[in-house]
mmCIF file of C-alpha atoms in Angstrom:
data_model
loop_
_atom_site.group_PDB
_atom_site.id
_atom_site.type_symbol
_atom_site.label_atom_id
_atom_site.label_comp_id
_atom_site.label_asym_id
_atom_site.label_seq_id
_atom_site.Cartn_x
_atom_site.Cartn_y
_atom_site.Cartn_z
ATOM 1 C CA ARG A 1391 0.000 0.000 0.000
ATOM 2 C CA ARG A 1392 2.897 2.361 0.725
ATOM 3 C CA TYR A 1393 4.284 1.947 -2.790
ATOM 4 C CA ARG A 1394 0.912 2.713 -4.370
ATOM 5 C CA ARG A 1395 0.181 5.748 -2.222
ATOM 6 C CA ASP A 1396 3.653 7.190 -2.667
ATOM 7 C CA LEU A 1397 3.429 6.798 -6.442
ATOM 8 C CA HIS A 1398 -0.123 8.129 -6.518
ATOM 9 C CA ARG A 1399 1.150 11.401 -5.049
ATOM 10 C CA ILE A 1400 3.645 12.003 -7.893
ATOM 11 C CA PRO A 1401 1.823 11.294 -11.188
ATOM 12 C CA GLU A 1402 3.749 12.141 -14.361
ATOM 13 C CA LEU A 1403 2.836 11.952 -18.037
ATOM 14 C CA ASP A 1404 4.013 10.077 -21.111
ATOM 15 C CA PHE A 1405 7.843 9.981 -21.276
ATOM 16 C CA ASP A 1406 8.428 12.732 -18.707
ATOM 17 C CA LEU A 1407 8.747 10.579 -15.572
ATOM 18 C CA PRO A 1408 11.789 11.700 -13.519
ATOM 19 C CA GLN A 1409 10.229 11.435 -10.045
ATOM 20 C CA THR A 1410 8.513 8.149 -10.836
ATOM 21 C CA ILE A 1411 11.720 6.607 -12.157
ATOM 22 C CA ALA A 1412 13.696 7.877 -9.176
ATOM 23 C CA TYR A 1413 11.153 6.303 -6.809
ATOM 24 C CA ILE A 1414 11.319 2.941 -8.616
ATOM 25 C CA GLU A 1415 15.117 3.017 -8.592
ATOM 26 C CA GLY A 1416 15.051 3.728 -4.861
ATOM 27 C CA ALA A 1417 12.702 0.811 -4.200
ATOM 28 C CA LEU A 1418 14.905 -1.527 -6.258
ATOM 29 C CA ALA A 1419 18.215 -0.332 -4.784
ATOM 30 C CA PRO A 1420 18.218 -2.707 -1.759
ATOM 31 C CA LEU A 1421 17.414 -5.723 -3.924
ATOM 32 C CA ALA A 1422 19.947 -8.063 -5.513
ATOM 33 C CA CYS A 1423 19.111 -7.132 -9.084
ATOM 34 C CA GLU A 1424 20.775 -5.437 -12.016
ATOM 35 C CA VAL A 1425 18.991 -2.137 -12.747
ATOM 36 C CA THR A 1426 19.346 -0.882 -16.320
ATOM 37 C CA HIS A 1427 17.932 1.858 -18.532
ATOM 38 C CA PRO A 1428 17.813 0.352 -22.032
ATOM 39 C CA CYS A 1429 16.198 3.542 -23.289
ATOM 40 C CA PRO A 1430 15.324 6.976 -21.868
ATOM 41 C CA SER A 1431 12.317 7.070 -19.535
ATOM 42 C CA CYS A 1432 12.275 3.346 -18.761
ATOM 43 C CA VAL A 1433 13.674 1.083 -16.051
ATOM 44 C CA CYS A 1434 14.453 -2.631 -16.082
ATOM 45 C CA ALA A 1435 15.478 -4.851 -13.170
ATOM 46 C CA PHE A 1436 17.056 -8.263 -13.816
ATOM 47 C CA PHE A 1437 17.170 -11.013 -11.191
ATOM 48 C CA ASP A 1438 19.541 -13.931 -11.767
ATOM 49 C CA ALA A 1439 17.845 -16.973 -10.254
ATOM 50 C CA GLY A 1440 21.252 -18.542 -9.753
ATOM 51 C CA VAL A 1441 20.286 -21.994 -10.995
ATOM 52 C CA GLY A 1442 21.806 -21.881 -14.455
ATOM 53 C CA ALA A 1443 18.515 -20.731 -15.939
ATOM 54 C CA THR A 1444 18.705 -20.472 -19.704
ATOM 55 C CA HIS A 1445 15.964 -17.914 -20.183
ATOM 56 C CA ALA A 1446 14.036 -15.215 -18.368
ATOM 57 C CA THR A 1447 10.411 -14.466 -17.674
ATOM 58 C CA ALA A 1448 9.489 -10.782 -17.905
ATOM 59 C CA ILE A 1449 6.923 -8.891 -15.842
ATOM 60 C CA ARG A 1450 5.761 -5.530 -17.214
ATOM 61 C CA ALA A 1451 4.212 -2.518 -15.479
ATOM 62 C CA ASP A 1452 3.349 0.875 -16.964
ATOM 63 C CA MET A 1453 4.299 4.121 -15.221
ATOM 64 C CA ASP A 1454 2.475 7.107 -16.738
ATOM 65 C CA ALA A 1455 -0.592 8.920 -15.435
ATOM 66 C CA LEU A 1456 -3.366 10.956 -17.075
ATOM 67 C CA PRO A 1457 -3.801 14.735 -17.524
ATOM 68 C CA ILE A 1458 -6.712 14.844 -15.063
ATOM 69 C CA ALA A 1459 -7.079 17.109 -12.030
ATOM 70 C CA GLU A 1460 -7.649 14.994 -8.920
ATOM 71 C CA ALA A 1461 -10.561 15.986 -6.681
ATOM 72 C CA THR A 1462 -10.814 12.884 -4.484
ATOM 73 C CA GLY A 1463 -9.725 14.554 -1.261
ATOM 74 C CA ALA A 1464 -7.657 11.469 -0.424
ATOM 75 C CA VAL A 1465 -4.800 11.917 2.018
ATOM 76 C CA PHE A 1466 -2.477 10.565 -0.683
ATOM 77 C CA ALA A 1467 -3.966 12.660 -3.519
ATOM 78 C CA SER A 1468 -1.843 13.935 -6.393
ATOM 79 C CA THR A 1469 0.569 16.725 -5.557
ATOM 80 C CA HIS A 1470 1.023 17.524 -9.251
ATOM 81 C CA PRO A 1471 -1.756 19.867 -10.450
ATOM 82 C CA GLY A 1472 -3.639 18.601 -13.485
ATOM 83 C CA LYS A 1473 -2.161 15.103 -13.267
ATOM 84 C CA MET A 1474 -3.570 11.953 -11.670
ATOM 85 C CA HIS A 1475 -3.067 8.207 -11.613
ATOM 86 C CA ALA A 1476 -6.697 7.771 -12.655
ATOM 87 C CA CYS A 1477 -6.063 4.567 -14.611
ATOM 88 C CA GLY A 1478 -4.342 2.591 -11.881
ATOM 89 C CA HIS A 1479 -0.754 2.564 -13.074
ATOM 90 C CA ASP A 1480 0.311 3.444 -9.535
ATOM 91 C CA GLY A 1481 -1.166 0.084 -8.551
ATOM 92 C CA HIS A 1482 0.578 -1.681 -11.420
ATOM 93 C CA MET A 1483 3.956 -0.315 -10.366
ATOM 94 C CA ALA A 1484 3.286 -1.124 -6.719
ATOM 95 C CA MET A 1485 2.447 -4.739 -7.570
ATOM 96 C CA ALA A 1486 5.574 -5.074 -9.722
ATOM 97 C CA LEU A 1487 7.764 -3.663 -6.930
ATOM 98 C CA ALA A 1488 6.150 -6.024 -4.426
ATOM 99 C CA ALA A 1489 6.757 -8.931 -6.815
ATOM 100 C CA ALA A 1490 10.396 -7.855 -7.212
ATOM 101 C CA THR A 1491 10.782 -7.883 -3.433
ATOM 102 C CA TYR A 1492 9.286 -11.381 -3.330
ATOM 103 C CA VAL A 1493 11.616 -12.622 -6.085
ATOM 104 C CA ASP A 1494 14.625 -11.130 -4.281
ATOM 105 C CA ARG A 1495 13.688 -12.756 -0.961
ATOM 106 C CA THR A 1496 12.890 -16.122 -2.527
ATOM 107 C CA ILE A 1497 16.179 -16.296 -4.441
ATOM 108 C CA ARG A 1498 18.116 -15.529 -1.263
ATOM 109 C CA GLU A 1499 16.163 -17.739 1.138
ATOM 110 C CA GLN A 1500 15.118 -20.640 -1.119
ATOM 111 C CA PRO A 1501 17.810 -21.212 -3.752
ATOM 112 C CA GLY A 1502 16.400 -23.085 -6.722
ATOM 113 C CA ALA A 1503 12.765 -22.331 -5.886
ATOM 114 C CA ILE A 1504 12.515 -19.928 -8.836
ATOM 115 C CA LYS A 1505 13.448 -21.802 -11.994
ATOM 116 C CA HIS A 1506 13.779 -18.861 -14.382
ATOM 117 C CA ASN A 1507 15.586 -15.570 -14.310
ATOM 118 C CA VAL A 1508 13.139 -12.689 -13.903
ATOM 119 C CA LEU A 1509 13.132 -9.359 -15.743
ATOM 120 C CA PHE A 1510 10.914 -6.497 -14.529
ATOM 121 C CA VAL A 1511 10.083 -3.913 -17.181
ATOM 122 C CA PHE A 1512 8.728 -0.494 -16.188
ATOM 123 C CA GLN A 1513 7.272 1.082 -19.323
ATOM 124 C CA PRO A 1514 6.509 4.739 -20.113
ATOM 125 C CA ALA A 1515 3.729 6.233 -22.244
ATOM 126 C CA GLU A 1516 1.071 3.527 -22.124
ATOM 127 C CA GLU A 1517 -1.668 6.150 -22.194
ATOM 128 C CA LYS A 1518 -0.286 7.533 -25.455
ATOM 129 C CA LEU A 1519 -0.092 3.924 -26.706
ATOM 130 C CA LYS A 1520 3.505 4.442 -27.805
ATOM 131 C CA GLY A 1521 5.630 3.241 -24.900
ATOM 132 C CA ALA A 1522 5.791 -0.476 -25.687
ATOM 133 C CA LYS A 1523 6.731 0.154 -29.322
ATOM 134 C CA TYR A 1524 9.328 2.675 -28.173
ATOM 135 C CA MET A 1525 10.955 0.156 -25.840
ATOM 136 C CA LEU A 1526 10.994 -2.571 -28.487
ATOM 137 C CA GLU A 1527 12.590 -0.161 -30.961
ATOM 138 C CA HIS A 1528 15.335 0.330 -28.373
ATOM 139 C CA ASN A 1529 15.897 -3.456 -28.134
ATOM 140 C CA VAL A 1530 14.811 -3.643 -24.525
ATOM 141 C CA PHE A 1531 14.780 -7.461 -24.627
ATOM 142 C CA SER A 1532 17.978 -7.965 -26.612
ATOM 143 C CA GLN A 1533 20.212 -8.682 -23.614
ATOM 144 C CA TYR A 1534 17.954 -10.947 -21.548
ATOM 145 C CA LYS A 1535 15.734 -12.453 -24.265
ATOM 146 C CA PRO A 1536 12.700 -13.366 -22.126
ATOM 147 C CA SER A 1537 10.678 -16.293 -23.411
ATOM 148 C CA ALA A 1538 7.435 -14.893 -21.979
ATOM 149 C CA VAL A 1539 6.114 -11.521 -20.848
ATOM 150 C CA PHE A 1540 3.320 -11.153 -18.288
ATOM 151 C CA GLY A 1541 1.411 -7.967 -17.587
ATOM 152 C CA LEU A 1542 -1.884 -7.080 -15.995
ATOM 153 C CA HIS A 1543 -4.417 -4.296 -15.761
ATOM 154 C CA ASN A 1544 -6.719 -3.465 -12.901
ATOM 155 C CA LEU A 1545 -10.366 -4.108 -13.785
ATOM 156 C CA PRO A 1546 -12.909 -2.525 -11.427
ATOM 157 C CA GLU A 1547 -15.673 -4.625 -12.994
ATOM 158 C CA LEU A 1548 -14.217 -7.737 -11.323
ATOM 159 C CA PRO A 1549 -14.999 -8.253 -7.634
ATOM 160 C CA VAL A 1550 -12.221 -7.500 -5.173
ATOM 161 C CA GLY A 1551 -10.176 -10.633 -4.503
ATOM 162 C CA THR A 1552 -10.542 -12.120 -7.973
ATOM 163 C CA VAL A 1553 -8.246 -12.225 -10.982
ATOM 164 C CA GLY A 1554 -9.229 -12.455 -14.645
ATOM 165 C CA VAL A 1555 -7.282 -14.707 -17.000
ATOM 166 C CA LYS A 1556 -8.201 -15.275 -20.639
ATOM 167 C CA ALA A 1557 -6.450 -16.685 -23.699
ATOM 168 C CA GLY A 1558 -7.038 -15.197 -27.139
ATOM 169 C CA PRO A 1559 -8.340 -11.677 -27.847
ATOM 170 C CA LEU A 1560 -8.819 -9.571 -24.729
ATOM 171 C CA MET A 1561 -8.372 -5.885 -25.657
ATOM 172 C CA SER A 1562 -8.797 -4.115 -28.963
ATOM 173 C CA PHE A 1563 -6.721 -2.835 -31.829
ATOM 174 C CA LYS A 1564 -6.946 0.949 -32.041
ATOM 175 C CA ASP A 1565 -6.662 2.954 -35.262
ATOM 176 C CA GLY A 1566 -7.252 6.664 -35.721
ATOM 177 C CA PHE A 1567 -8.456 8.549 -38.775
ATOM 178 C CA ARG A 1568 -8.382 12.127 -40.002
ATOM 179 C CA ILE A 1569 -10.462 13.039 -43.046
ATOM 180 C CA LYS A 1570 -10.483 16.503 -44.633
ATOM 181 C CA PHE A 1571 -12.829 17.551 -47.447
ATOM 182 C CA ILE A 1572 -11.711 20.554 -49.498
ATOM 183 C CA GLY A 1573 -14.375 22.436 -51.409
ATOM 184 C CA LYS A 1574 -14.816 26.045 -52.550
ATOM 185 C CA SER A 1575 -15.918 28.797 -50.188
ATOM 186 C CA GLY A 1576 -18.497 31.393 -51.085
ATOM 187 C CA HIS A 1577 -21.532 33.376 -50.043
ATOM 188 C CA THR A 1578 -24.521 31.455 -48.723
ATOM 189 C CA SER A 1579 -26.810 33.350 -51.122
ATOM 190 C CA THR A 1580 -25.159 31.652 -54.116
ATOM 191 C CA PRO A 1581 -24.838 27.983 -53.215
ATOM 192 C CA GLN A 1582 -24.609 27.050 -56.902
ATOM 193 C CA LYS A 1583 -21.243 28.776 -57.062
ATOM 194 C CA ASN A 1584 -19.824 27.064 -53.998
ATOM 195 C CA VAL A 1585 -18.654 23.571 -53.100
ATOM 196 C CA ASP A 1586 -19.736 23.203 -49.488
ATOM 197 C CA PRO A 1587 -17.500 20.764 -47.571
ATOM 198 C CA THR A 1588 -19.643 21.027 -44.439
ATOM 199 C CA VAL A 1589 -22.601 19.295 -46.068
ATOM 200 C CA ALA A 1590 -20.270 16.715 -47.586
ATOM 201 C CA ILE A 1591 -18.539 15.903 -44.310
ATOM 202 C CA ALA A 1592 -21.907 15.665 -42.538
ATOM 203 C CA SER A 1593 -23.015 13.095 -45.095
ATOM 204 C CA LEU A 1594 -19.813 11.140 -44.540
ATOM 205 C CA VAL A 1595 -20.357 11.084 -40.770
ATOM 206 C CA MET A 1596 -23.740 9.433 -41.240
ATOM 207 C CA SER A 1597 -22.338 7.000 -43.818
ATOM 208 C CA LEU A 1598 -19.521 5.955 -41.493
ATOM 209 C CA GLU A 1599 -22.147 5.034 -38.889
ATOM 210 C CA THR A 1600 -23.325 2.223 -41.182
ATOM 211 C CA ILE A 1601 -19.961 0.449 -41.371
ATOM 212 C CA ILE A 1602 -20.332 -1.417 -38.099
ATOM 213 C CA SER A 1603 -23.958 -2.421 -38.685
ATOM 214 C CA ARG A 1604 -23.542 -3.399 -42.357
ATOM 215 C CA ASN A 1605 -19.932 -4.614 -42.658
ATOM 216 C CA VAL A 1606 -19.200 -6.264 -39.315
ATOM 217 C CA GLY A 1607 -20.843 -9.576 -38.522
ATOM 218 C CA PRO A 1608 -23.237 -9.870 -35.577
ATOM 219 C CA LEU A 1609 -20.793 -12.133 -33.713
ATOM 220 C CA GLU A 1610 -17.784 -9.916 -34.472
ATOM 221 C CA SER A 1611 -16.835 -6.895 -32.375
ATOM 222 C CA ALA A 1612 -15.852 -3.400 -33.480
ATOM 223 C CA VAL A 1613 -16.537 0.247 -32.682
ATOM 224 C CA LEU A 1614 -16.155 3.293 -34.956
ATOM 225 C CA THR A 1615 -16.429 6.748 -33.373
ATOM 226 C CA VAL A 1616 -16.283 10.206 -34.934
ATOM 227 C CA CYS A 1617 -14.666 12.252 -32.169
ATOM 228 C CA SER A 1618 -14.464 15.750 -33.658
ATOM 229 C CA ILE A 1619 -15.873 17.870 -36.490
ATOM 230 C CA GLN A 1620 -14.143 21.113 -37.528
ATOM 231 C CA SER A 1621 -16.029 23.260 -40.008
ATOM 232 C CA GLY A 1622 -17.815 26.525 -40.661
ATOM 233 C CA THR A 1623 -17.987 30.266 -40.033
ATOM 234 C CA PRO A 1624 -20.833 32.295 -38.537
ATOM 235 C CA PHE A 1625 -23.884 32.950 -40.674
ATOM 236 C CA THR A 1626 -22.758 34.377 -44.017
ATOM 237 C CA THR A 1627 -20.275 32.231 -45.910
ATOM 238 C CA THR A 1628 -19.265 28.656 -46.493
ATOM 239 C CA ILE A 1629 -15.612 27.712 -46.063
ATOM 240 C CA ASP A 1630 -13.021 25.875 -48.094
ATOM 241 C CA ASP A 1631 -12.555 22.797 -45.923
ATOM 242 C CA ALA A 1632 -14.069 20.641 -43.202
ATOM 243 C CA GLU A 1633 -12.414 17.909 -41.162
ATOM 244 C CA ILE A 1634 -13.368 15.029 -38.927
ATOM 245 C CA THR A 1635 -11.257 12.830 -36.680
ATOM 246 C CA GLY A 1636 -12.083 9.608 -34.904
ATOM 247 C CA ASN A 1637 -10.998 6.119 -34.021
ATOM 248 C CA ILE A 1638 -11.731 2.484 -34.748
ATOM 249 C CA ARG A 1639 -11.530 -0.379 -32.279
ATOM 250 C CA SER A 1640 -11.565 -4.023 -33.322
ATOM 251 C CA LEU A 1641 -10.499 -7.404 -31.995
ATOM 252 C CA GLU A 1642 -9.428 -9.276 -35.124
ATOM 253 C CA GLU A 1643 -7.070 -8.324 -37.930
ATOM 254 C CA ASP A 1644 -9.458 -9.237 -40.746
ATOM 255 C CA VAL A 1645 -12.268 -7.166 -39.203
ATOM 256 C CA ARG A 1646 -9.881 -4.260 -38.741
ATOM 257 C CA GLU A 1647 -8.754 -4.381 -42.366
ATOM 258 C CA ARG A 1648 -12.358 -4.601 -43.575
ATOM 259 C CA ILE A 1649 -13.348 -1.481 -41.632
ATOM 260 C CA LEU A 1650 -10.305 0.517 -42.716
ATOM 261 C CA LYS A 1651 -11.014 -0.316 -46.351
ATOM 262 C CA ARG A 1652 -14.651 0.794 -46.004
ATOM 263 C CA VAL A 1653 -13.578 4.083 -44.381
ATOM 264 C CA GLU A 1654 -11.220 4.730 -47.277
ATOM 265 C CA LEU A 1655 -13.829 3.942 -49.931
ATOM 266 C CA MET A 1656 -16.569 5.987 -48.243
ATOM 267 C CA ALA A 1657 -14.320 8.996 -47.719
ATOM 268 C CA HIS A 1658 -13.181 9.204 -51.326
ATOM 269 C CA GLY A 1659 -16.601 8.288 -52.697
ATOM 270 C CA THR A 1660 -18.459 10.894 -50.638
ATOM 271 C CA ALA A 1661 -15.936 13.593 -51.512
ATOM 272 C CA GLU A 1662 -16.357 12.842 -55.212
ATOM 273 C CA GLU A 1663 -20.154 12.799 -54.902
ATOM 274 C CA PHE A 1664 -20.163 16.339 -53.488
ATOM 275 C CA GLY A 1665 -17.416 17.718 -55.718
ATOM 276 C CA CYS A 1666 -14.775 17.927 -52.989
ATOM 277 C CA THR A 1667 -11.255 16.627 -52.864
ATOM 278 C CA CYS A 1668 -10.334 14.345 -50.004
ATOM 279 C CA GLU A 1669 -7.311 14.114 -47.725
ATOM 280 C CA LEU A 1670 -7.358 10.879 -45.706
ATOM 281 C CA GLU A 1671 -4.985 9.772 -42.970
ATOM 282 C CA LEU A 1672 -5.373 6.350 -41.357
ATOM 283 C CA ILE A 1673 -3.267 6.146 -38.193
ATOM 284 C CA PRO A 1674 -2.328 2.748 -36.701
ATOM 285 C CA ILE A 1675 -2.092 3.369 -32.952
ATOM 286 C CA THR A 1676 -1.760 0.008 -31.214
ATOM 287 C CA ARG A 1677 -2.369 -3.661 -31.825
ATOM 288 C CA GLY A 1678 -4.851 -5.665 -29.820
ATOM 289 C CA VAL A 1679 -4.019 -7.777 -26.769
ATOM 290 C CA PHE A 1680 -4.021 -11.436 -27.798
ATOM 291 C CA ASN A 1681 -2.966 -13.777 -25.012
ATOM 292 C CA SER A 1682 -1.057 -16.962 -25.679
ATOM 293 C CA GLU A 1683 -2.939 -20.203 -25.057
ATOM 294 C CA SER A 1684 0.345 -21.819 -24.009
ATOM 295 C CA LEU A 1685 0.783 -19.341 -21.128
ATOM 296 C CA LEU A 1686 -2.799 -19.580 -19.880
ATOM 297 C CA LYS A 1687 -2.036 -22.321 -17.342
ATOM 298 C CA ALA A 1688 0.912 -20.431 -15.856
ATOM 299 C CA ALA A 1689 -1.198 -17.291 -15.413
ATOM 300 C CA SER A 1690 -4.145 -19.259 -14.007
ATOM 301 C CA ASP A 1691 -1.923 -21.172 -11.582
ATOM 302 C CA ALA A 1692 -0.375 -17.922 -10.352
ATOM 303 C CA GLY A 1693 -3.815 -16.407 -9.826
ATOM 304 C CA ALA A 1694 -5.021 -19.488 -7.988
ATOM 305 C CA ALA A 1695 -1.959 -19.479 -5.716
ATOM 306 C CA VAL A 1696 -2.733 -15.931 -4.595
ATOM 307 C CA PHE A 1697 -6.529 -15.773 -4.659
ATOM 308 C CA GLY A 1698 -7.687 -19.406 -4.691
ATOM 309 C CA VAL A 1699 -8.775 -21.363 -7.734
ATOM 310 C CA GLU A 1700 -12.419 -20.390 -7.215
ATOM 311 C CA ASN A 1701 -11.464 -16.718 -7.658
ATOM 312 C CA VAL A 1702 -9.791 -17.104 -11.053
ATOM 313 C CA LYS A 1703 -12.332 -15.817 -13.572
ATOM 314 C CA VAL A 1704 -12.539 -15.496 -17.355
ATOM 315 C CA PRO A 1705 -13.055 -11.767 -18.004
ATOM 316 C CA SER A 1706 -15.160 -10.327 -20.789
ATOM 317 C CA VAL A 1707 -13.433 -8.970 -23.852
ATOM 318 C CA ASN A 1708 -12.674 -5.261 -23.387
ATOM 319 C CA MET A 1709 -12.906 -2.841 -26.328
ATOM 320 C CA ALA A 1710 -10.422 -0.453 -24.694
ATOM 321 C CA SER A 1711 -6.785 -0.663 -25.836
ATOM 322 C CA GLU A 1712 -3.574 -1.461 -23.971
#
């Protein structure tokens, strides 16, 4: 609890995590591990099990908070204005530090009890959905080559004292889109002389709403959301361009590709129908979480050891992204 409350008081964002990293380094300092920084804004801790282990198992925790002002009134509330650990990464780090303490004690007191070396990975920028890719690009695993990586996320929907373990798809792919229609501005009294991108983009918004209902099967899962519309001037004239942004969430690669193709076709088709030109940007943000069937037993056994086998549940698929 001390780890979580201490970390909750010092939330930091994205890759800018100096206090968080310093706290983690301080918690790891008394332990018999090798602390490394394979890339800026990340921390790794390697424990040699001392039994001639040929590979490592990695445990990952994310470190960043959200740009939210905390108003909980808690005694351990954020001391950084406009920042809060509202997504539970303080808890993730606390659990990883507690697990590191357990690994350290077990290696010292029960030689041979842990069969694999253990690598703890503290990752930045999960909220921006860039941190994992960033660490992989910096070859974070090149030295220790873990054969498996375990992570977790708090899930308030599960009762306290239970753990959710599921093989296969668990959390969604996330893709963004930005679509701009360019027309011809003019006076509202002469619509025949104008090419109004506002009307065109409004038509596209309604067309995009049909993709999920008409192109995704009833037993498949996907969400398409238009998040912003930028267009217009007050009262008198039409403008040259209008733009929408949004995102797409899906669980399977073929469904994802189907939706992206429909977005592309609808955007260009609608622009042509209304006499506009179209600028389209499809933005891959993160892949979905797909858990290995071969690691299901290890995760389930670990959950059962802590919470009891009756408290290991199969969680519902979550359309948020990790």
